[in-house]
CSV table of C-alpha atoms in Angstrom, one decimal:
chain,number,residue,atom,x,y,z
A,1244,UNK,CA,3.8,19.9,10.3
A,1245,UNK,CA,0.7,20.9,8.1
A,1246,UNK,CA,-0.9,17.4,7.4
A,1247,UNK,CA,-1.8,16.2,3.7
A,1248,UNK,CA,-4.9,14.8,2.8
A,1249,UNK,CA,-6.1,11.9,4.8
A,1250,UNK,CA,-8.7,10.5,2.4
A,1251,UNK,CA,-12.7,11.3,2.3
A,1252,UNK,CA,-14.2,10.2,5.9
A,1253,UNK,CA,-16.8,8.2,3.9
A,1254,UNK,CA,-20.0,6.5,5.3
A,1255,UNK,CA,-20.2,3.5,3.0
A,1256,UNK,CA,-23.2,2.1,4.4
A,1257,UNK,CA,-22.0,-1.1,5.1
A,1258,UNK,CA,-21.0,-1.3,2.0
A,1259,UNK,CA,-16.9,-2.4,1.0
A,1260,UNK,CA,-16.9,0.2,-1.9
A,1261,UNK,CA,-13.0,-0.3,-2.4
A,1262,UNK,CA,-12.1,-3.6,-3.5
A,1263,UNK,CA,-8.3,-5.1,-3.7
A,1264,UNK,CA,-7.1,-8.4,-5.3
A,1265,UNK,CA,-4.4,-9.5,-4.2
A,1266,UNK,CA,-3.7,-11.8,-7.3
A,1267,UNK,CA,0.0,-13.4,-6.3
A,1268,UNK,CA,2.4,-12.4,-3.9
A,1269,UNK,CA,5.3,-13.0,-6.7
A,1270,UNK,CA,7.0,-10.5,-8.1
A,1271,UNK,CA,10.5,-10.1,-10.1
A,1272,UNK,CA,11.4,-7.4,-8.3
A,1273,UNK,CA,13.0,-7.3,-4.4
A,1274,UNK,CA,11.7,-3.9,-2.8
A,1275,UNK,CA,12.9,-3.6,1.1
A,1276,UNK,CA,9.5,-1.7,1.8
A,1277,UNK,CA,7.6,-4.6,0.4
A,1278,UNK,CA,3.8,-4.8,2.4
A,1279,UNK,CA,3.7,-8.1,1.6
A,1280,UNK,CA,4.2,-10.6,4.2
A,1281,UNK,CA,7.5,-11.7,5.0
A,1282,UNK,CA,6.8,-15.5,4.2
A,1283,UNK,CA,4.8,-14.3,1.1
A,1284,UNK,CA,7.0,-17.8,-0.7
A,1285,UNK,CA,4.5,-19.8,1.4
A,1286,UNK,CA,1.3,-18.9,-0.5
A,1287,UNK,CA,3.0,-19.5,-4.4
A,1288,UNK,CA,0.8,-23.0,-4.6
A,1289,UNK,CA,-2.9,-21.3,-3.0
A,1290,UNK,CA,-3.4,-18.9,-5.5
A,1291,UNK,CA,-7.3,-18.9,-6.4
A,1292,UNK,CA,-7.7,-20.5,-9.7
A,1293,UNK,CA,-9.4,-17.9,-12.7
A,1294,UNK,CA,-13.0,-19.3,-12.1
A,1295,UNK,CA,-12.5,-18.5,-8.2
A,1296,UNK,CA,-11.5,-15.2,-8.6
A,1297,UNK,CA,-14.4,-14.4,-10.6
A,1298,UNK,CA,-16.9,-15.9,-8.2
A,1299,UNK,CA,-15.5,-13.1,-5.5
A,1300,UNK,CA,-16.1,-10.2,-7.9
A,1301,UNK,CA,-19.4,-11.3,-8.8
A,1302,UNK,CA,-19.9,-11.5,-4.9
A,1303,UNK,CA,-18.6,-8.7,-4.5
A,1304,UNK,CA,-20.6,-6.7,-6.7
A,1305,UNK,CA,-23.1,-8.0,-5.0
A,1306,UNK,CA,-22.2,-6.5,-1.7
A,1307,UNK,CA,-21.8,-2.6,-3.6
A,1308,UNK,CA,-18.2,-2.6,-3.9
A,1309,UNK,CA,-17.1,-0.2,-7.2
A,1310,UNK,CA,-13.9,0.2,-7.3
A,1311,UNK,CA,-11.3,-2.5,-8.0
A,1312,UNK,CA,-7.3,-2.9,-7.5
A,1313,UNK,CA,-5.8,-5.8,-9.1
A,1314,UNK,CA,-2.8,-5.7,-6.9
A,1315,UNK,CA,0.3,-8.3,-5.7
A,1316,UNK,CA,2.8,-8.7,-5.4
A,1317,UNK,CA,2.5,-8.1,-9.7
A,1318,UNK,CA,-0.6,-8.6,-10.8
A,1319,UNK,CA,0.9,-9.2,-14.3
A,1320,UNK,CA,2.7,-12.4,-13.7
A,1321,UNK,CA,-0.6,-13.9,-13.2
A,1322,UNK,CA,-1.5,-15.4,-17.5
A,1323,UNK,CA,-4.9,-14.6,-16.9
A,1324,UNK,CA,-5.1,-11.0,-15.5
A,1325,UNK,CA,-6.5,-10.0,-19.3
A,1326,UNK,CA,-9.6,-11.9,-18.5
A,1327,UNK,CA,-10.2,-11.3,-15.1
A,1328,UNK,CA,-10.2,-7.6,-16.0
A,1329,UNK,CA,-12.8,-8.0,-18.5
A,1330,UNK,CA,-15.2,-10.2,-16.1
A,1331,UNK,CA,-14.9,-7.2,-14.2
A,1332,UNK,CA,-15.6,-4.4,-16.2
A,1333,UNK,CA,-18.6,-6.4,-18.0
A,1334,UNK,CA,-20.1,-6.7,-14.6
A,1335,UNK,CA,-19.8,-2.7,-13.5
A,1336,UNK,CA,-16.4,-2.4,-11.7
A,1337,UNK,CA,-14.1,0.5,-12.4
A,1338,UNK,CA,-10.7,-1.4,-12.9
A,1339,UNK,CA,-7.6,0.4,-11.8
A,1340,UNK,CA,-3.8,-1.9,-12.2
A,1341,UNK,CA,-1.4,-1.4,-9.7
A,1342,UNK,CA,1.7,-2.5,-11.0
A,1343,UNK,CA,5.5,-2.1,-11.0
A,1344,UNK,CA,5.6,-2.3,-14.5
A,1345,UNK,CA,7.5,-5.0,-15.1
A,1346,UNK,CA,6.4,-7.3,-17.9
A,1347,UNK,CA,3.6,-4.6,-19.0
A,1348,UNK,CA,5.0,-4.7,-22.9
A,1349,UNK,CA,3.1,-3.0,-25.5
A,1350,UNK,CA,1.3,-6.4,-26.4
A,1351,UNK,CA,-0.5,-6.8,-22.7
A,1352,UNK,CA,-1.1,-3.3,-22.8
A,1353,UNK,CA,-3.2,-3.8,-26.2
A,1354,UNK,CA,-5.2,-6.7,-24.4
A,1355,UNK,CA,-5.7,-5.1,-21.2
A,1356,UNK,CA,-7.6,-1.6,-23.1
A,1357,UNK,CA,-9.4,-4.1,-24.7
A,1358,UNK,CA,-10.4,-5.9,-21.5
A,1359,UNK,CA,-11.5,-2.3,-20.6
A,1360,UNK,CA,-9.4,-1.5,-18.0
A,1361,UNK,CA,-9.5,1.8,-17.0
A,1362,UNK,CA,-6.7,3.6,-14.8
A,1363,UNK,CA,-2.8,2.6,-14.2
A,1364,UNK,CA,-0.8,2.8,-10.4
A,1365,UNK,CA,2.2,2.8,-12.0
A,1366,UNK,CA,5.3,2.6,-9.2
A,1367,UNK,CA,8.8,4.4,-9.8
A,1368,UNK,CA,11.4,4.8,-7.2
A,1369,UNK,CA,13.5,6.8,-9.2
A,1370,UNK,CA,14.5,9.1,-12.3
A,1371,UNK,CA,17.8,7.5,-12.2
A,1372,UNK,CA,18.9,4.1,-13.3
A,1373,UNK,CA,21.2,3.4,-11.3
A,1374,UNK,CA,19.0,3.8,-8.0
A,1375,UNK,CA,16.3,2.1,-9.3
A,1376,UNK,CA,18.3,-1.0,-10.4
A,1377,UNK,CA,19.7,-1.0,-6.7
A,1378,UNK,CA,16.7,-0.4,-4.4
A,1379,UNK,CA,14.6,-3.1,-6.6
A,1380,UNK,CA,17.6,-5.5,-6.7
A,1381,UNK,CA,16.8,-6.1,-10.6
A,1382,UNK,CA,17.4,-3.9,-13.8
A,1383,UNK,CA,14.1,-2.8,-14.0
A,1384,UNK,CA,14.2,1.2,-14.3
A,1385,UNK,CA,14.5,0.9,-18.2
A,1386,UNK,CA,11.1,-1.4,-17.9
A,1387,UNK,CA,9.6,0.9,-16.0
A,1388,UNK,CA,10.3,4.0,-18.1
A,1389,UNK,CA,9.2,1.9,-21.2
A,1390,UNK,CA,5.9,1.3,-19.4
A,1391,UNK,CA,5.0,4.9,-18.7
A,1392,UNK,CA,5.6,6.3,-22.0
A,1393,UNK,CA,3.5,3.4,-23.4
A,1394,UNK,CA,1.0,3.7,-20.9
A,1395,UNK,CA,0.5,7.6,-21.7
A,1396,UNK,CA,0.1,6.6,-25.7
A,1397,UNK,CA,-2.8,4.3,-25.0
A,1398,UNK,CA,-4.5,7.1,-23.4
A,1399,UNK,CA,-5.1,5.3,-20.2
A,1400,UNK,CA,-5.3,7.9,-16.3
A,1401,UNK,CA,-2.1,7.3,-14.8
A,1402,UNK,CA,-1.3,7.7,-11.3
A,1403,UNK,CA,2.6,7.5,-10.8
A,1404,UNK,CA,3.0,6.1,-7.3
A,1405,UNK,CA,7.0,6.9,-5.7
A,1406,UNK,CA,7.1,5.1,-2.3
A,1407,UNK,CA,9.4,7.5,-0.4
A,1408,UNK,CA,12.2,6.7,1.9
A,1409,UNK,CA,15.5,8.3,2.9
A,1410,UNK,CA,17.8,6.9,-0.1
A,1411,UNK,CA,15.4,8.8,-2.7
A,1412,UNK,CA,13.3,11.5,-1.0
A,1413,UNK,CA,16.2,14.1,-2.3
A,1414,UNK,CA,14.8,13.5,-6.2
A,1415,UNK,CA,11.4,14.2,-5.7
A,1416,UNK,CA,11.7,17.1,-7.7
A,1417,UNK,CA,13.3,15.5,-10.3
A,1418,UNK,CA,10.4,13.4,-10.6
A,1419,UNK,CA,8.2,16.0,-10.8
A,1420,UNK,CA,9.7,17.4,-13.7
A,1421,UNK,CA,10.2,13.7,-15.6
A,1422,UNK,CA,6.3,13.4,-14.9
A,1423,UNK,CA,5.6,17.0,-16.4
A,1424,UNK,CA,7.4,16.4,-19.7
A,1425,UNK,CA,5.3,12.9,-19.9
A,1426,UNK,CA,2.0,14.1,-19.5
A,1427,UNK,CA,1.1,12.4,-16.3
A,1428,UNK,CA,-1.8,13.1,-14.4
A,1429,UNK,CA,-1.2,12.6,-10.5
A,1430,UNK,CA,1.6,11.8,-8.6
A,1431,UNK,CA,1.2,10.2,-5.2
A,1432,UNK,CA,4.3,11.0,-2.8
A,1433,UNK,CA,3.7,8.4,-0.6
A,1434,UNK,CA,6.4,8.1,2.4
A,1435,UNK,CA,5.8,4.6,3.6
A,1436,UNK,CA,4.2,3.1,6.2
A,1437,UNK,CA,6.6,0.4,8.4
A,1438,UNK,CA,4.6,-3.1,8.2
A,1439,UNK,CA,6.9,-5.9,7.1
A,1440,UNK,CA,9.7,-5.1,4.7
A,1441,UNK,CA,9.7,-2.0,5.6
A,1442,UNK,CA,9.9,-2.8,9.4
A,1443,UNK,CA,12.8,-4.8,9.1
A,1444,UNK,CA,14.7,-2.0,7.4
A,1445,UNK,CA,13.1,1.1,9.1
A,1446,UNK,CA,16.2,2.1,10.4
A,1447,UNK,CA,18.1,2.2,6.7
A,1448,UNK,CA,14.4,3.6,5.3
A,1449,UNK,CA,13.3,6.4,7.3
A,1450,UNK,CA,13.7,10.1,6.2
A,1451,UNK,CA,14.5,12.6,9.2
A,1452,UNK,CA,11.9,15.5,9.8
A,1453,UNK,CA,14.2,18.0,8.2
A,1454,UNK,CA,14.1,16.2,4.9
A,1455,UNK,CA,10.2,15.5,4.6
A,1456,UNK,CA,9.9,19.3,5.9
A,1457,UNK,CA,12.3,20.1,2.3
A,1458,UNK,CA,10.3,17.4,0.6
A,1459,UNK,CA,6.9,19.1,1.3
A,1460,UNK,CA,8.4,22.1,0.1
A,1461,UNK,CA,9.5,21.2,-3.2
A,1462,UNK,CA,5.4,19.4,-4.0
A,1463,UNK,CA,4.5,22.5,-3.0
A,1464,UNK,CA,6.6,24.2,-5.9
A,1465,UNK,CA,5.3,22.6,-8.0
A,1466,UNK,CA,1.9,22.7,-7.3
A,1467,UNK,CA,2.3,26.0,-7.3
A,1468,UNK,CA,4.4,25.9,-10.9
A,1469,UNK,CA,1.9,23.6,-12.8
A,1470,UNK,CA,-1.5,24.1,-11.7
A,1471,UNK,CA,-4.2,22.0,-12.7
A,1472,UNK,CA,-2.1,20.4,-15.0
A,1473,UNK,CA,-1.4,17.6,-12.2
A,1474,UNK,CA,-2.3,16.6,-8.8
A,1475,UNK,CA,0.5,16.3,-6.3
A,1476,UNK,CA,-0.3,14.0,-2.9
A,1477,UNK,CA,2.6,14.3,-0.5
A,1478,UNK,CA,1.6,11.4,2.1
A,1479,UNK,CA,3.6,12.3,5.7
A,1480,UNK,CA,4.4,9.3,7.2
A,1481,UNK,CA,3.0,8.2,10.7
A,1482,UNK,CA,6.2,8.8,12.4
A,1483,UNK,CA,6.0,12.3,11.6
A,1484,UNK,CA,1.9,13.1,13.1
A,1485,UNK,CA,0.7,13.8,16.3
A,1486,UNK,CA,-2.5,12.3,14.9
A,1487,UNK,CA,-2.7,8.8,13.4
A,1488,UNK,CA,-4.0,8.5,9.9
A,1489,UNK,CA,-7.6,7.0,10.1
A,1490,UNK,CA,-6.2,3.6,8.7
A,1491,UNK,CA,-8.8,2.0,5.9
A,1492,UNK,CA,-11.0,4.6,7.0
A,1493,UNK,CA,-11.7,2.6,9.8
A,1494,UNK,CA,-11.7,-1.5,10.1
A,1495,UNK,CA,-14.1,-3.4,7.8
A,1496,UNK,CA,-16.1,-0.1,7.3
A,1497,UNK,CA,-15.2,0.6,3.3
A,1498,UNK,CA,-12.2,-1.6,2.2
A,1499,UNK,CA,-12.4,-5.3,1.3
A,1500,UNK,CA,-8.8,-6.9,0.4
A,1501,UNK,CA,-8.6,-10.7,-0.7
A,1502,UNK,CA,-5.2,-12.2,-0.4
A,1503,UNK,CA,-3.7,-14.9,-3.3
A,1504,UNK,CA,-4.9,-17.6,-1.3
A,1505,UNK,CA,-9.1,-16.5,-0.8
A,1506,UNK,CA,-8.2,-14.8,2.9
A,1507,UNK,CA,-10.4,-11.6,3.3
A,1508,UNK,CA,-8.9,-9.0,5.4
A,1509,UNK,CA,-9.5,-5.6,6.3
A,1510,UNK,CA,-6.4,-4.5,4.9
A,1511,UNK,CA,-3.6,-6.4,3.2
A,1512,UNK,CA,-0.9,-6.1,6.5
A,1513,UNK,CA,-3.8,-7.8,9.1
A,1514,UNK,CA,-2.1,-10.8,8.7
A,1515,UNK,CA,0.5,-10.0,11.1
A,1516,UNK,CA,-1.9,-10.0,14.2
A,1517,UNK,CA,-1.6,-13.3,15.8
A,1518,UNK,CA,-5.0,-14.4,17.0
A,1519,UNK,CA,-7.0,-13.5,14.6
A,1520,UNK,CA,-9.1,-16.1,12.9
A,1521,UNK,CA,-8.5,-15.7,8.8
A,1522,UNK,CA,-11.3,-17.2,6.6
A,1523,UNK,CA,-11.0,-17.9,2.7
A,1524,UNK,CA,-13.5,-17.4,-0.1
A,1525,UNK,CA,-13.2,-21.3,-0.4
A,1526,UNK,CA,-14.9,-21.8,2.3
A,1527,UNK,CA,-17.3,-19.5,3.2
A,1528,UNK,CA,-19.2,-16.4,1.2
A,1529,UNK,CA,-18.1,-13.3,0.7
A,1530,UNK,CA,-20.8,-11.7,2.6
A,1531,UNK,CA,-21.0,-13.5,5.2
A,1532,UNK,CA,-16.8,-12.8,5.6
A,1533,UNK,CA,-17.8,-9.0,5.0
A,1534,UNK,CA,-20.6,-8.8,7.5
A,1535,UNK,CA,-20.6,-11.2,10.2
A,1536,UNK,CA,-17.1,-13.2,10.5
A,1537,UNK,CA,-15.0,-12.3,14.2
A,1538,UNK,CA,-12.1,-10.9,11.6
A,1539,UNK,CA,-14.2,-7.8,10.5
A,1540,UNK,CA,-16.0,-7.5,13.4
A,1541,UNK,CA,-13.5,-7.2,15.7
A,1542,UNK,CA,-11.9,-3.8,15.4
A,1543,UNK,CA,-15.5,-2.4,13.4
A,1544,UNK,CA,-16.8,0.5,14.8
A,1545,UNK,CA,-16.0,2.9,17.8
A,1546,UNK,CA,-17.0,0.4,20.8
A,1547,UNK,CA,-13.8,-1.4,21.2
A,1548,UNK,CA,-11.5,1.8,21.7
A,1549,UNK,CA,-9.6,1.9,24.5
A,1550,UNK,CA,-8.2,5.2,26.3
A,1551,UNK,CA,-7.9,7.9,25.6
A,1552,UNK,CA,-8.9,6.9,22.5
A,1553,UNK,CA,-12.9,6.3,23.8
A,1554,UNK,CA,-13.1,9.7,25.2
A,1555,UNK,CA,-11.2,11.6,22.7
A,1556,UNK,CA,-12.9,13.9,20.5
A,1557,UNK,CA,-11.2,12.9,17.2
A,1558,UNK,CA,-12.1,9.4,17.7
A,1559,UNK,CA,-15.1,9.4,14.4
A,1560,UNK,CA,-11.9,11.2,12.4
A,1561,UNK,CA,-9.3,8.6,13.1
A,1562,UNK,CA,-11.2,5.5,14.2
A,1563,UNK,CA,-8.0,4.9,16.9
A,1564,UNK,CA,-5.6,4.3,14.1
A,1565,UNK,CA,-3.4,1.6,12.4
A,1566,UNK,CA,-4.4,-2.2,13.9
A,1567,UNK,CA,-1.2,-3.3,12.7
A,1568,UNK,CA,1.1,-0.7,13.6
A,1569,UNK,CA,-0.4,-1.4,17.0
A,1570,UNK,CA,0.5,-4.5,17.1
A,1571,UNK,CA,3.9,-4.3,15.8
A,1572,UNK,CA,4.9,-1.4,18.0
A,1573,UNK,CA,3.0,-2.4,21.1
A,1574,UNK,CA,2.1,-5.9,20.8
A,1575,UNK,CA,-1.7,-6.1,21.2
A,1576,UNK,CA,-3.5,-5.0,18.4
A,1577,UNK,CA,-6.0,-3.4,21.0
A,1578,UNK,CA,-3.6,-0.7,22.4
A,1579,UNK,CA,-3.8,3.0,21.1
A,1580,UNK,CA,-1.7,3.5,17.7
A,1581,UNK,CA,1.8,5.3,19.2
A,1582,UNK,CA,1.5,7.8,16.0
A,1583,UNK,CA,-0.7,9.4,18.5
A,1584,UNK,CA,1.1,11.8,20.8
A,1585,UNK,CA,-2.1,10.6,23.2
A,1586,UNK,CA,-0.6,7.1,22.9
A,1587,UNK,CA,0.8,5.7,26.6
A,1588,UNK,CA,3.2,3.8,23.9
A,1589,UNK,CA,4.4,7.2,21.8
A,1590,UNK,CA,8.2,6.3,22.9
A,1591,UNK,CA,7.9,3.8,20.4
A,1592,UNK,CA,7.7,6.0,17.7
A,1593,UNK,CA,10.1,9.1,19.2
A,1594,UNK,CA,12.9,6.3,19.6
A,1595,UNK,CA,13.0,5.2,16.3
A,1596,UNK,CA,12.6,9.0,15.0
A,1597,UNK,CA,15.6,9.2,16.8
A,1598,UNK,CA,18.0,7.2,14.9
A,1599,UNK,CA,17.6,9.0,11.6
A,1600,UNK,CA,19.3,11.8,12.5
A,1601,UNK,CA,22.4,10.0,12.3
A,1602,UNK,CA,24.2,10.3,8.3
A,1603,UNK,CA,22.9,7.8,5.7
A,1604,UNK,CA,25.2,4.9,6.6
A,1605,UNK,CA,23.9,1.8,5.2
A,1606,UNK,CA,26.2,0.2,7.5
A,1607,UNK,CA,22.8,-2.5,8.4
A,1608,UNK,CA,22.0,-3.4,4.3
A,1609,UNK,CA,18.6,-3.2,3.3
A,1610,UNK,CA,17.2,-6.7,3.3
A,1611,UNK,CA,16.1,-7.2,0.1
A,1612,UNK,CA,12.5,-9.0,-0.7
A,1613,UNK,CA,13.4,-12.9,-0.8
A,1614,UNK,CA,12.5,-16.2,0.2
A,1615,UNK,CA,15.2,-16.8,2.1
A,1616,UNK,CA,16.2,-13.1,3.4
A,1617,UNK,CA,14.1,-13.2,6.6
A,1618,UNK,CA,15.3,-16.3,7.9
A,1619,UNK,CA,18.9,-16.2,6.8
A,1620,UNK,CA,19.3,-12.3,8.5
A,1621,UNK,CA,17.2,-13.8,12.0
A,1622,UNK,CA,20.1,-16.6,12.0
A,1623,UNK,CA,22.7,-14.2,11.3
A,1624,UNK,CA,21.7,-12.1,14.4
């Protein structure tokens, strides 16, 4: 399968050019594919206070990082996301909002262009209500719809983000044209990646090969159909390579996340490696977390490969792969990534490929994003 764009192999120079802020893990909505943890409830009461969150971007800063995701969970239930967007800008960062759109009215849409905030993520799983409502587990489409037409009249870049999956992959057309007609600029395709949520439901989520083979064909379309009017990213998921994706562009070499709570992480799923030893903001600087803590050191750099990944030639593409999906497929972080066809652990991935052949059956629901879903469906089984 002809691969899509993997993402600039950039030398940062040390450097975490891309930061994310994980504001809050809470969220009104209940996505099945949610990347954040699965006992997200337990961080509600840590959430770094407005003054704290500022002290990491000015450390940041510092350290040459540029650009800037306010993230969640949704970034807009936190009151004072208006203000932490203009700290930003005043102090150089380009601002982008990831958001679901949920609560972004026309009122905090007025405050946040006056913050300066530059760029919208705007997610959508659908161009029809009634799948939207149902894979979110909250009326929410008409919200979201609302929020990119008003989004487009401010003028701000949009990027309209539709996390693919087998329920919805059929539509992407359909979204192509709704995003036409609205003016949008790029559209990110992004089949998702199976950490969390999105584990626990793989089986209900994961397209077969002929339907991202169809799916590719139809972005390609309409590439071909509109030109440079908008850019079209069709992510393939992991399941689907022979190569993994080079994850973060490698550990701790260009991407700084900081969790509600101060943790700094590699990237937001590291969490689900036992052993690791996770250090907040509160306690210790954000330089010294970037450049000499055991968590970013760790996995930083070509060194620690293991085979075949040490003696493979792709190894400065790929950097060995996803840490996580290591982890949660093999069981030591350490092992090569199975979306490798080199991987000794590649039955991992062909087995679960395997089960999406079968119809769409939904005969195992998809567990929705709760407090209480991950421990009422373990006693259940």
């Amino acid at each position: 399968m002809p691969k899509e764009e993997q993402g600039l192999s950039l030398d940062g120079q040390g450097k975490p050019l891309w930061l994310s802020l994980e504001l809050t893990y809470r969220c009104p909505l209940k996505c099945s594919w949610c990347n954040n943890p699965l006992n997200f409830d337990d961080y509600t009461s840590q959430e770094l206070s407005t003054q704290e969150w500022m002290r990491v971007l000015r450390e940041a800063r510092d350290l040459g990082a540029l650009q800037l995701g306010f993230t969640g969970g949704e970034p807009l239930m936190r009151d004072d996301l208006e203000e932490l967007v203009a700290y930003a800008d005043s102090i150089g960062f380009y601002t982008n909002l990831i958001t679901s759109g949920v609560g972004l009215n026309e009122e905090r849409l007025v405050a946040l262009k006056a913050a300066g905030l530059k760029q919208i993520q705007l997610s959508v799983q659908s161009t029809r209500a009634e799948m939207t409502d149902a894979l979110v587990g909250a009326r929410a489409h008409a919200l979201k719809m609302d929020a990119a037409r008003r989004i487009k009249a401010h003028g701000f870049p949009m990027v309209l983000n539709m996390p693919v999956f087998k329920q919805n992959i059929d539509l992407i057309g359909e979204m192509c044209e709704w995003a036409a007609d609205l003016g949008i600029e790029y559209i990110e395709f992004a089949n998702i990646q199976y950490y969390n949520w999105a584990l626990l439901n793989r089986d209900e989520l994961l397209p077969s090969l002929e339907q991202i083979r169809q799916a590719e064909a139809t972005v390609n379309e309409w590439r071909a159909k509109l030109g440079k009017r908008m850019t079209l990213y069709f992510v393939v998921p992991d399941y689907f390579e022979d190569r993994p994706k080079a994850c973060m562009n490698g550990w701790g070499a260009i991407h700084l996340t900081i969790a509600p709570d101060g943790v700094a992480m590699p990237c937001q799923e590291s969490r689900v490696i036992p052993g690791l030893e996770f250090e907040s903001v509160r306690e210790r600087s954000l330089a010294w977390l970037w450049h000499e803590s055991p968590l970013f050191r760790k996995y930083r750099g070509l060194d620690w490969l293991p085979e075949p990944c040490q003696s493979c030639s792709e190894k400065e593409k790929d950097f060995g792969g996803c840490r996580c999906q290591a982890f949660l497929l093999t069981g030591d972080a350490g092992n090569t990534d199975p979306a490798c066809s080199r991987s000794p652990f590649r039955h991992r991935i062909t087995e679960a490929v395997k089960e999406v052949v079968r119809p769409l059956r939904f005969k195992k629901p998809l567990v929705k994003r709760s407090a209480s879903a991950v421990s009422t469906t373990f006693m259940e089984e």
